[in-house]
Coordinates of C-alpha atoms in Angstrom, one line a residue:
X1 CA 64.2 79.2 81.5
X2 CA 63.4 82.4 83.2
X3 CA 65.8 85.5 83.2
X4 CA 66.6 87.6 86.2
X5 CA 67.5 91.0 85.9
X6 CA 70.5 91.9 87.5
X7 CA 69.8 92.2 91.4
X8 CA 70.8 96.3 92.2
X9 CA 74.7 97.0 92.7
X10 CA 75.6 94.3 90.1
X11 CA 77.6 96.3 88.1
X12 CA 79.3 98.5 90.6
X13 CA 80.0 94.9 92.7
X14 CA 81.4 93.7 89.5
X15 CA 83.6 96.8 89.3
X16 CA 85.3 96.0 92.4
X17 CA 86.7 93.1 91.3
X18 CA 88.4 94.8 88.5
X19 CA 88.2 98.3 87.7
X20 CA 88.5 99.8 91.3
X21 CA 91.8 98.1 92.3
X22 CA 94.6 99.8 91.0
X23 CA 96.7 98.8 88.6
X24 CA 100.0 97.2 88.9
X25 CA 101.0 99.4 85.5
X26 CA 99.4 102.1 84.0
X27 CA 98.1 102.0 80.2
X28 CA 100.7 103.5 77.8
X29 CA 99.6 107.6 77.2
X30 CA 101.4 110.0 75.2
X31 CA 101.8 113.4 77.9
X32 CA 101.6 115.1 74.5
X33 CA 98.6 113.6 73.4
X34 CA 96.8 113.5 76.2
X35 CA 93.3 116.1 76.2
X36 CA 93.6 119.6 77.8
X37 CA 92.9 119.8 81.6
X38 CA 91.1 122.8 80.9
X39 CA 87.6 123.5 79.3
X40 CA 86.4 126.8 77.5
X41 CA 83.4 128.4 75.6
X42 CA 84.6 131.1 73.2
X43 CA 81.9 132.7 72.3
X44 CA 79.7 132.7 75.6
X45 CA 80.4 136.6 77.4
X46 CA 82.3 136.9 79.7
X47 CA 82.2 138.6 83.3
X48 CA 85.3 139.3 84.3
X49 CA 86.1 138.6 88.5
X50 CA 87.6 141.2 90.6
X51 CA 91.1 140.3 92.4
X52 CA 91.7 139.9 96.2
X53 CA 93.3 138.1 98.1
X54 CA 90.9 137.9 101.2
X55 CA 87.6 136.4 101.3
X56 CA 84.7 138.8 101.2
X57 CA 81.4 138.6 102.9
X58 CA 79.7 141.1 101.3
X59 CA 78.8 141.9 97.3
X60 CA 78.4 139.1 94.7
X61 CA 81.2 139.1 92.8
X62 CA 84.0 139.5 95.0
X63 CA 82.9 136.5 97.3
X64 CA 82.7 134.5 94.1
X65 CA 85.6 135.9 92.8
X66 CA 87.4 134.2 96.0
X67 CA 85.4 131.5 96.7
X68 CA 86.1 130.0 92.9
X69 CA 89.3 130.9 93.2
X70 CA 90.5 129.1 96.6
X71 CA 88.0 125.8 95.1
X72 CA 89.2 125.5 91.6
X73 CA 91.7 128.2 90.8
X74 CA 95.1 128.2 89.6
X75 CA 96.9 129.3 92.5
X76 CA 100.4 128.2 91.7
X77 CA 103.3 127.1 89.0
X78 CA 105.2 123.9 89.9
X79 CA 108.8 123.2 89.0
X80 CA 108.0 119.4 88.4
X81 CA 111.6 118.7 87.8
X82 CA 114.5 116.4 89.5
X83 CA 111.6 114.2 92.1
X84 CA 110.0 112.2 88.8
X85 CA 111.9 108.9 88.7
X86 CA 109.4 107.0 91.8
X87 CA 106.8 106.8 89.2
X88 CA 105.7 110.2 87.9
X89 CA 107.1 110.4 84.6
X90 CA 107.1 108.0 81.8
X91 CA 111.0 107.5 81.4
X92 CA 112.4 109.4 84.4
X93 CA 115.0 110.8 81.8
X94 CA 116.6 113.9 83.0
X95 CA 114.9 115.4 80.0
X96 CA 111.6 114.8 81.0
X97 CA 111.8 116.0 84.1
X98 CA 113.3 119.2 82.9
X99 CA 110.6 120.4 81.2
X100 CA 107.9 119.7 83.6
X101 CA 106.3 123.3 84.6
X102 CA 102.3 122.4 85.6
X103 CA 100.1 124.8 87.0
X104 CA 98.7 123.8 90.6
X105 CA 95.8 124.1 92.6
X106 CA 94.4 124.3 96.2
X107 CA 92.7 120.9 95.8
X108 CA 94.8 117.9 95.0
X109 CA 93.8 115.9 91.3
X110 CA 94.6 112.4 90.7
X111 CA 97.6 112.7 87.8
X112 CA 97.4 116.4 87.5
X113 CA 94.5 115.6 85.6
X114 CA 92.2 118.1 87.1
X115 CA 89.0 116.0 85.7
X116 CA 85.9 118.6 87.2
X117 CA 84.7 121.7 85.9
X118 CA 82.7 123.7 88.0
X119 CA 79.6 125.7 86.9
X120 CA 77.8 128.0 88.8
X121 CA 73.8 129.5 88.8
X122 CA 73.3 132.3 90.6
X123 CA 70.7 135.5 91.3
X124 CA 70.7 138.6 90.5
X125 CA 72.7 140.9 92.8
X126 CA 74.8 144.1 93.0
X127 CA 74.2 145.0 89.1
X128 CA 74.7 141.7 87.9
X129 CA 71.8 139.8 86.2
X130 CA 71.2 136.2 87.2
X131 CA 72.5 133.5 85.0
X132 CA 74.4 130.3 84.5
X133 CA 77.8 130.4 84.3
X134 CA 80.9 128.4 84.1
X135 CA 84.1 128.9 86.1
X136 CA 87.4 129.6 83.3
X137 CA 90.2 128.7 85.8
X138 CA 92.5 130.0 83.0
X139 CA 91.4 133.2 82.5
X140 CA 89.6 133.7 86.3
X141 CA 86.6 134.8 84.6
X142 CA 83.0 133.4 84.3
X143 CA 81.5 132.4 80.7
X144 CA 77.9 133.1 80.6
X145 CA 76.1 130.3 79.4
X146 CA 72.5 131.2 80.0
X147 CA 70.4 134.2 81.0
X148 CA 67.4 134.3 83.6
X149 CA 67.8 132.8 87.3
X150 CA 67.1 128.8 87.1
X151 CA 67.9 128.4 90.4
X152 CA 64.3 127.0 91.2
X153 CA 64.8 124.5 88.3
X154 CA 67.5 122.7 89.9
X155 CA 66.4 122.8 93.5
X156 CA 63.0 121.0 91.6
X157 CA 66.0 118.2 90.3
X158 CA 67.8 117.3 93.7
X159 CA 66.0 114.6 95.5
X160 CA 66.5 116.5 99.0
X161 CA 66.2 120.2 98.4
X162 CA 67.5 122.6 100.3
X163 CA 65.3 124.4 103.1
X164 CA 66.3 127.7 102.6
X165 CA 67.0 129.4 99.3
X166 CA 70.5 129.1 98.3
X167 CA 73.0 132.1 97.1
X168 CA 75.0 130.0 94.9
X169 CA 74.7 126.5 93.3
X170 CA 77.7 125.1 92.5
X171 CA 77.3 122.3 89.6
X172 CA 80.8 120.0 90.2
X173 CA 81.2 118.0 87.1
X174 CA 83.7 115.5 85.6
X175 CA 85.1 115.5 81.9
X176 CA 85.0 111.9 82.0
X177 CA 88.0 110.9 79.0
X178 CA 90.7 113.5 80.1
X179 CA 91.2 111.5 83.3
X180 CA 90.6 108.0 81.8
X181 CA 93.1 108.8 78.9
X182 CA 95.7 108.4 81.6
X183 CA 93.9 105.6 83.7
X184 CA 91.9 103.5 81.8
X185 CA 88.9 102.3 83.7
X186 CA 90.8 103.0 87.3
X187 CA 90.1 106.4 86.4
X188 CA 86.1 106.6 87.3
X189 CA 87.3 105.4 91.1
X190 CA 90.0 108.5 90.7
X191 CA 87.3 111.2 88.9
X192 CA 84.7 110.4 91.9
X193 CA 87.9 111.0 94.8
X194 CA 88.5 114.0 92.5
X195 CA 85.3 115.4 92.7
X196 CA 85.0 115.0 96.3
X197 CA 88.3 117.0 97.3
X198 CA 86.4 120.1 95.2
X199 CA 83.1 119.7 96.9
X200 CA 85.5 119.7 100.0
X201 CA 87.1 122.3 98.6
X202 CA 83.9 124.8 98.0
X203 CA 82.7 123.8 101.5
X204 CA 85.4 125.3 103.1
X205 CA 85.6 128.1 101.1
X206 CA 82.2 128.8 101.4
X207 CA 82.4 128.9 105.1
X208 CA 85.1 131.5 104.7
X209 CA 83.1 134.0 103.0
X210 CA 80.1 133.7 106.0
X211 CA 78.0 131.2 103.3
X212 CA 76.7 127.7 104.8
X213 CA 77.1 124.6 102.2
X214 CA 75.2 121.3 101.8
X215 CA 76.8 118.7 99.1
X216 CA 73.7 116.9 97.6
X217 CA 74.8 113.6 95.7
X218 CA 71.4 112.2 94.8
X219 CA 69.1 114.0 91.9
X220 CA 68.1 113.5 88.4
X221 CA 71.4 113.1 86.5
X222 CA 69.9 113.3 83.0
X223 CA 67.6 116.4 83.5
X224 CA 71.3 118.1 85.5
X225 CA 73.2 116.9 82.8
X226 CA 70.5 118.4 80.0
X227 CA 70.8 121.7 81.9
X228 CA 74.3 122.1 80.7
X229 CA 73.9 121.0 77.2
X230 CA 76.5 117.7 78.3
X231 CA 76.7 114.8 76.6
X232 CA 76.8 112.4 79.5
X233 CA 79.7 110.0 79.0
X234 CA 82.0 112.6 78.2
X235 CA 81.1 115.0 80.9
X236 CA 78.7 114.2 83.4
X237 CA 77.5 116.3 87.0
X238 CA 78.4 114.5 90.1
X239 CA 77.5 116.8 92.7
X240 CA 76.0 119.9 93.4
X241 CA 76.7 121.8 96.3
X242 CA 74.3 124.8 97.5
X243 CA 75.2 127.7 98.9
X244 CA 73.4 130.2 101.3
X245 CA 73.7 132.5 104.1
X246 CA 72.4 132.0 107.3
X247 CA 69.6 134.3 107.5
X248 CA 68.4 133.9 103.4
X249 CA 64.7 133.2 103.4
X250 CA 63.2 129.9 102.6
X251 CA 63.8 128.4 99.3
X252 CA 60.8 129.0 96.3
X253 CA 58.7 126.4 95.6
X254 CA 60.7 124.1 93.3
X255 CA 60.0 124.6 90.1
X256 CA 61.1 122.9 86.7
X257 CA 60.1 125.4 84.3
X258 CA 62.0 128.3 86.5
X259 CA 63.2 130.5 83.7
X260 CA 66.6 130.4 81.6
X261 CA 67.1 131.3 78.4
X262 CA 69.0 130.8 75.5
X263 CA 71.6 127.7 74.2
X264 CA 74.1 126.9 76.0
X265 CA 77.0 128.0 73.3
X266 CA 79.3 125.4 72.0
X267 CA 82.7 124.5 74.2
X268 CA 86.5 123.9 73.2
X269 CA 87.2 121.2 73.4
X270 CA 84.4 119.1 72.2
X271 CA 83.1 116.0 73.7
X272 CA 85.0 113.3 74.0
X273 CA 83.1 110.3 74.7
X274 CA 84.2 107.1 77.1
X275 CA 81.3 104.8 75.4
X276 CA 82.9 105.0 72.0
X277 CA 86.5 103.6 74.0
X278 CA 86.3 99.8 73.7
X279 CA 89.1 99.8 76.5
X280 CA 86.4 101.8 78.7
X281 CA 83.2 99.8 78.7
X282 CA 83.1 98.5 81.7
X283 CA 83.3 102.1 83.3
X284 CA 81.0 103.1 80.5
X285 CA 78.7 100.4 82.3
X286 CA 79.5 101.6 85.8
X287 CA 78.1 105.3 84.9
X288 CA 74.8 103.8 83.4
X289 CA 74.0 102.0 86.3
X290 CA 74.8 104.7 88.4
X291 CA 73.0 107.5 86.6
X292 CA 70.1 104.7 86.8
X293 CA 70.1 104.2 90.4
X294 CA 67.6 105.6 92.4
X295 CA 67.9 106.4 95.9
X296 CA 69.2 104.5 98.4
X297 CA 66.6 102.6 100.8
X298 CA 66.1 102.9 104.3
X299 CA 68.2 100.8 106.6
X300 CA 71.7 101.0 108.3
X301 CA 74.7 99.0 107.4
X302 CA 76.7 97.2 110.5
X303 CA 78.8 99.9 112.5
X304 CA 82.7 98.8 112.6
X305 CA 83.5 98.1 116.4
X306 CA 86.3 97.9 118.0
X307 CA 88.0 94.9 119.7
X308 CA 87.4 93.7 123.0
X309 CA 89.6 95.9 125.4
X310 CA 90.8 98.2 123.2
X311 CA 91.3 101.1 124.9
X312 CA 90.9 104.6 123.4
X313 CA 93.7 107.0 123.9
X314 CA 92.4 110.7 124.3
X315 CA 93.7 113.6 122.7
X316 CA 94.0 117.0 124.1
X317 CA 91.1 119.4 122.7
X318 CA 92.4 121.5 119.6
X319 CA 90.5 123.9 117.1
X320 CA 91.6 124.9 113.3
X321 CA 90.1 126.6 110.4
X322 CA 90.6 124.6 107.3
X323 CA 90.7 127.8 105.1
X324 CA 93.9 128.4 107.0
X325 CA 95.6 125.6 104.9
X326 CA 94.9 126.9 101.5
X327 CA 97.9 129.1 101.1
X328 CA 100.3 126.1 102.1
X329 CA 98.4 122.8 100.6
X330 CA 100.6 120.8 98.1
X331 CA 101.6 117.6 97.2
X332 CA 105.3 116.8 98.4
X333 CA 106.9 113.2 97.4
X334 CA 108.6 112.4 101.4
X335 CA 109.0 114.0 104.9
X336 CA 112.0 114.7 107.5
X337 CA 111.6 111.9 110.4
X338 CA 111.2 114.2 113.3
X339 CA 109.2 114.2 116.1
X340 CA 105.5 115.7 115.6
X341 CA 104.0 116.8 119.3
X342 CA 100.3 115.7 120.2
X343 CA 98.1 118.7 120.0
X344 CA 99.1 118.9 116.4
X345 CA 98.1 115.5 115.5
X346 CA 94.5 116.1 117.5
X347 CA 93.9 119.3 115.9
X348 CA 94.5 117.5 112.2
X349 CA 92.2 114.9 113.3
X350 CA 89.2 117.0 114.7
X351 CA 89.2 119.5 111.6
X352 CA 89.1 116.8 108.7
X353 CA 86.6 114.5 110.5
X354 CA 84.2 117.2 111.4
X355 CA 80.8 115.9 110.1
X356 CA 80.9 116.6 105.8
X357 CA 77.3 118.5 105.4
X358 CA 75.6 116.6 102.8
X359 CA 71.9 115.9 101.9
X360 CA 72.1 112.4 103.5
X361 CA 72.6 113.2 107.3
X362 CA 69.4 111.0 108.2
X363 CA 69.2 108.8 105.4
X364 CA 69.9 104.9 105.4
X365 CA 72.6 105.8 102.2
X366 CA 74.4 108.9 104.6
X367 CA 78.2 109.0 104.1
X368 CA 79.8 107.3 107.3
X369 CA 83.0 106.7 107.0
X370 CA 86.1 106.5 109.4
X371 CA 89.5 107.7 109.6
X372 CA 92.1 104.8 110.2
X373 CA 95.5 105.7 110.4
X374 CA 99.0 104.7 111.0
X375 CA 101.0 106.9 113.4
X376 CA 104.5 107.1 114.5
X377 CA 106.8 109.7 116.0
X378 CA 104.1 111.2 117.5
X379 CA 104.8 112.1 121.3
X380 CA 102.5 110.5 124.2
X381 CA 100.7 108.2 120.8
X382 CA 101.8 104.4 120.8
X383 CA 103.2 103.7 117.5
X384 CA 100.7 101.5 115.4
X385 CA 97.7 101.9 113.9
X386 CA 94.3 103.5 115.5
X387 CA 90.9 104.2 114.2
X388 CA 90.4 108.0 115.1
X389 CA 86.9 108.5 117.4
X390 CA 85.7 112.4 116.5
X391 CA 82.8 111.7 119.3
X392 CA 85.5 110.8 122.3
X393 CA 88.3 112.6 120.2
X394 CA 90.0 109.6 120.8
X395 CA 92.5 107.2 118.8
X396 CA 91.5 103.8 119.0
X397 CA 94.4 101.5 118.9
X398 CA 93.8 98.5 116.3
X399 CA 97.2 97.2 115.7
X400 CA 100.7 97.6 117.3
X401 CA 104.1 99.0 116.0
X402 CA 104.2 96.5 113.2
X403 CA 101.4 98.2 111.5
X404 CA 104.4 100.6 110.0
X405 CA 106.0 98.3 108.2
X406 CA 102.9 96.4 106.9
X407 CA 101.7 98.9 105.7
X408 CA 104.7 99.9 103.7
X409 CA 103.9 96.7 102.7
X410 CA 100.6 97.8 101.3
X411 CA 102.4 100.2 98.9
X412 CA 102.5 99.3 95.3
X413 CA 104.9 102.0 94.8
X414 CA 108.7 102.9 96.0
X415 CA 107.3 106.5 96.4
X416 CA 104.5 105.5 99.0
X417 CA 106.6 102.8 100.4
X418 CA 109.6 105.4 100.8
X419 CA 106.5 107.9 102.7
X420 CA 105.1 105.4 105.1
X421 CA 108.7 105.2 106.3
X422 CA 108.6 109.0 106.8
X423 CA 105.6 109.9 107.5
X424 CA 104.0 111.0 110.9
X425 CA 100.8 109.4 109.9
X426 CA 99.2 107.5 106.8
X427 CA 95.7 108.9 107.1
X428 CA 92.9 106.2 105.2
X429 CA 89.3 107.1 105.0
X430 CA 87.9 103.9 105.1
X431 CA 84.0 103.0 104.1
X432 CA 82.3 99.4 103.4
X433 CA 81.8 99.8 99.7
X434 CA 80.3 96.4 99.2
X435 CA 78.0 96.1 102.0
X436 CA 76.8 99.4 100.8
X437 CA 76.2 98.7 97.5
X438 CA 74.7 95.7 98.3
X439 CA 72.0 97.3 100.1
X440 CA 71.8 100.6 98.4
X441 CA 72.7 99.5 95.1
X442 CA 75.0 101.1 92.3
X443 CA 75.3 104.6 93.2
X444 CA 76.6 104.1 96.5
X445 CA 80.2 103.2 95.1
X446 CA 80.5 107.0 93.9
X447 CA 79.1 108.7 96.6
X448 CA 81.5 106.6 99.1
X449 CA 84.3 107.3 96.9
X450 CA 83.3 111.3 96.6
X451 CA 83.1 111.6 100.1
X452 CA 86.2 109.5 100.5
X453 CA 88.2 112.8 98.3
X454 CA 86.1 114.8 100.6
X455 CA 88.1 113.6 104.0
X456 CA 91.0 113.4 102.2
X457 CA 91.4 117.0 101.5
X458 CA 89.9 117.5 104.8
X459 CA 92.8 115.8 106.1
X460 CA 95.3 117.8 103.3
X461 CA 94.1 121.0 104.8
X462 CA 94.4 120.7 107.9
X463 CA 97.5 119.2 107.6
X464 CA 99.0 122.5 106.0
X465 CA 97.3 124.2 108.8
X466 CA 99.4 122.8 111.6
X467 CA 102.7 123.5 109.5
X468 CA 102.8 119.6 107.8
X469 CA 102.9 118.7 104.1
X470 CA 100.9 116.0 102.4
X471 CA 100.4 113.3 99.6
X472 CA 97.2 111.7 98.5
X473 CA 97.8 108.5 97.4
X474 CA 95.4 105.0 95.7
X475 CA 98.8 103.2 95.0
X476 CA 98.0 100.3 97.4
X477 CA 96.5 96.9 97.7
X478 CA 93.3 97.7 100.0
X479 CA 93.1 94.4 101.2
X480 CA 96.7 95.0 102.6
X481 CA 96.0 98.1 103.9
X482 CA 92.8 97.3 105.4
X483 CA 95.0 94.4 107.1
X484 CA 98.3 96.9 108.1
X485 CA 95.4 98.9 109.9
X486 CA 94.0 96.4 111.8
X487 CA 90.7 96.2 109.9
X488 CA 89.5 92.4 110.1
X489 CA 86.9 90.9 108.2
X490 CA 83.3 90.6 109.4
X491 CA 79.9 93.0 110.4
X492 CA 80.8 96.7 109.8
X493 CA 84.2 95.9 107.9
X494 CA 85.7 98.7 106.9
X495 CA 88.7 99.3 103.5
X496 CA 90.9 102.1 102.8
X497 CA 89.5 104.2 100.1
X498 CA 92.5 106.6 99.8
X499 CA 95.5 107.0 101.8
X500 CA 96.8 110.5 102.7
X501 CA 100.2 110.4 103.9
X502 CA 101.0 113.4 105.9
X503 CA 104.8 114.9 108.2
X504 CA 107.1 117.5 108.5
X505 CA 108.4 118.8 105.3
X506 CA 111.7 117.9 103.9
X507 CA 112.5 120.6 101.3
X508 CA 114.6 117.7 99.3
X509 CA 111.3 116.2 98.7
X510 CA 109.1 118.8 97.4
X511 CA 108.7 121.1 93.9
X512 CA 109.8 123.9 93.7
X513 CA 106.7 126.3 93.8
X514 CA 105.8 129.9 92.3
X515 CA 102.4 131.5 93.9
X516 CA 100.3 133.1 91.1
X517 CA 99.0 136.3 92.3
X518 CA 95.6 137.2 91.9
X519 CA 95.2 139.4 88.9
X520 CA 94.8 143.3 89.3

């Protein structure tokens, strides 16, 4: 008989099945023994970053000083305390909550678990030599990892480099056990959304500081992965986002010998590795296949339509700056049920679905996805569900008034359930993850579920723009929620992701919160 190798996207269409749904229960972890959310390298030099609290346009360190900051910073304390019992906490004792002090930052994290640790390769500029570095969120200071600019090197590693030279690369990894320690194999679906809210994150800050940003999610993960010294199933890069002003001059010829030099000094705490976890091999698989994949090929997948006369509601026109939502974005646990007028709701929608600048805008594999939503409260908006239109700014209706309770239905916890009920809107990115992976093959299921963080935090920023809190949430049964919003079955199908759930705030509902000033 005559064996077959696995057609491509066998394994990440096997993972659907299985690891990507989440789980009813979560595996048993220890708080106290779970790994530190935080990585370090002691004895690589350190260059201290200068405070301020606005974003600077100007010399080297102060723009990265801010733009780290607002993308992976801690930014504030939380008071984690008496709002634990819907699921939070292992025992919801009074105990536990008691003692529950966790730093927070701008960009949500599945858990708390805050799984990516950004590095950053950069030129030389204002007195400081080029170099690799990585971020210390701890101490808001960059270890120096390696001497020389390299910045050539990588551009020679993405398959679509940029066109003009870039200021900044970002490296956006993820530490690959100290999420899956809490989530078992559901945890590579929550480490890819993870990453995507940073790379969201960046992007906005960049545009802040007068820098223009292109995510690229397609390049040669074990020569990326070699540059930072990683052992690949314990920390692996995800995405790289580029950085570069507007007038910079076209990038240098890409080069793989561009010089660096030096080790890359040993970090704390070491490698922890997911392929030595028996629990974890079948995300151990998932990451193989992915880090094999090449490229996806050319072609288009169906484009979701909308039923026969369905007729689009248009919203009025409404600008935002997402940076303006950094100061107030947080994760609350419920919302006061008051009325939410109609300019807010299009100004939210036109700021998170704004195109996501990737290196895939022309590609067969480029990250379309769509915005479905359940609204309510919301005046001159039918209550239901609509798919959101950013070309007509338009809401699309796809199901009536009943959508709210099915997809409280959808929940698979009292704390989303008890949102839905709340909330002005419960916000799902929503992507075809198996048509895609059936015709681009494994690596499509990350780079969906990457972009899928992306909108969500997208749609987290914006919401603390207009004055409304947020939760991100993968506590549901897609196939409910895909149904509660009115998504059928067929060509151009489309599943919730994620679901954001987003309304006024209710202060009985939310932590109790300490900014952390920048440091003089």
């Amino acid at each position: 008989m005559t064996a077959h190798a696995p057609s491509a996207g066998a394994t990440a269409l096997g993972f659907l099945g299985s690891g990507h749904q989440p789980p009813d229960a979560l595996p048993a972890a220890d708080p106290a023994r779970l790994p530190p959310v935080h990585k370090r390298y002691p004895s690589a030099p350190w260059v201290p970053l200068p405070s301020g609290d606005e974003p600077s346009v100007d010399a080297l360190l102060p723009r990265l000083s801010w733009l780290l900051r607002q993308t992976a910073g801690l930014t504030r304390m939380r008071w984690m305390s008496g709002l634990m019992p819907l699921g939070l906490s292992g025992s919801g004792t009074p105990r536990d909550r008691r003692v529950l002090l966790s730093p927070g930052r701008t960009g949500a994290a599945s858990g708390s678990r805050y799984p990516v640790e950004v590095y950053v390769a950069h030129g030389a500029s204002d007195g400081v030599p080029a170099g690799l570095a990585h971020y210390d969120p701890v101490h808001h200071v960059l270890e120096r990892l390696r001497d020389g600019d390299g910045r050539g090197r990588l551009l020679g590693l993405l398959s679509t480099p940029p066109e003009r030279e870039p200021e900044l690369v970002l490296l956006l990894t993820s530490v690959l056990w100290r999420n899956a320690a809490k989530y078992g194999v559901f945890g590579y679906r929550l480490q890819s959304l993870d990453v995507g809210v940073v790379a969201a994150q960046a992007v906005a800050a960049a545009e802040a500081t007068g820098l223009m940003a292109t995510i690229h999610l397609h390049y040669d993960d074990t020569a990326l992965d070699e540059v930072l010294s990683l052992s690949p199933f314990a920390e692996s890069v995800f995405a790289v986002v580029t950085l570069h002003r507007a007038e910079d001059r076209p990038a240098p010829r890409a080069e793989r010998n561009a010089p660096w030099y030096g080790p890359v000094p040993e970090a704390v705490p070491g490698p922890a590795s997911i392929s030595a976890v028996p629990e974890m091999a079948e995300a151990a698989a998932l990451h193989s296949a992915i880090r094999a994949a090449a490229p996806g090929s050319r072609g288009w997948l169906p484009a979701w339509s909308p039923e026969a006369g369905a007729l689009p509601h248009a919203l009025p026109t409404a600008d935002l700056k997402l940076a303006d939502g950094f100061a107030g974005r947080r994760t609350v646990y419920g919302y006061r049920p008051a009325p939410v007028p109609e300019h807010t709701l299009a100004a939210l929608l036109a700021a998170a679905a704004a195109p996501l600048p990737t290196d895939t805008p022309d590609r067969a594999d480029a990250l379309a996805l769509r915005l479905a939503g359940v609204v309510q409260r919301v005046h001159a908006v039918a209550t239901g569900a609509h798919v959101y239109d950013p070309v007509g700014h338009a809401l699309i209706p796809t199901r009536p008034a009943e959508a709210v309770r099915a997809m409280i239905g959808a929940a698979k916890s009292p704390m989303l359930a008890d949102e839905c009920r709340t909330a002005t809107a419960t916000l799902a990115p929503c992507g075809d993850l198996r048509a895609g992976i059936e015709r681009f093959g494994d690596r499509w299921y990350r780079t969906q579920n990457i972009a899928a963080g992306a909108l969500a935090q997208r749609v987290a920023l914006a919401a603390a723009a207009v004055g409304l809190e947020s939760h991100v949430h993968c506590d549901f049964d897609p196939d409910r929620a895909a149904s509660a919003l009115g998504l059928g079955p067929g060509p151009g199908s489309l599943q919730p992701l994620v679901v954001v759930t987003v309304g006024p705030p209710s202060p009985q509902h939310s932590d109790p919160q300490l900014p952390l000033r920048d440091r003089a």
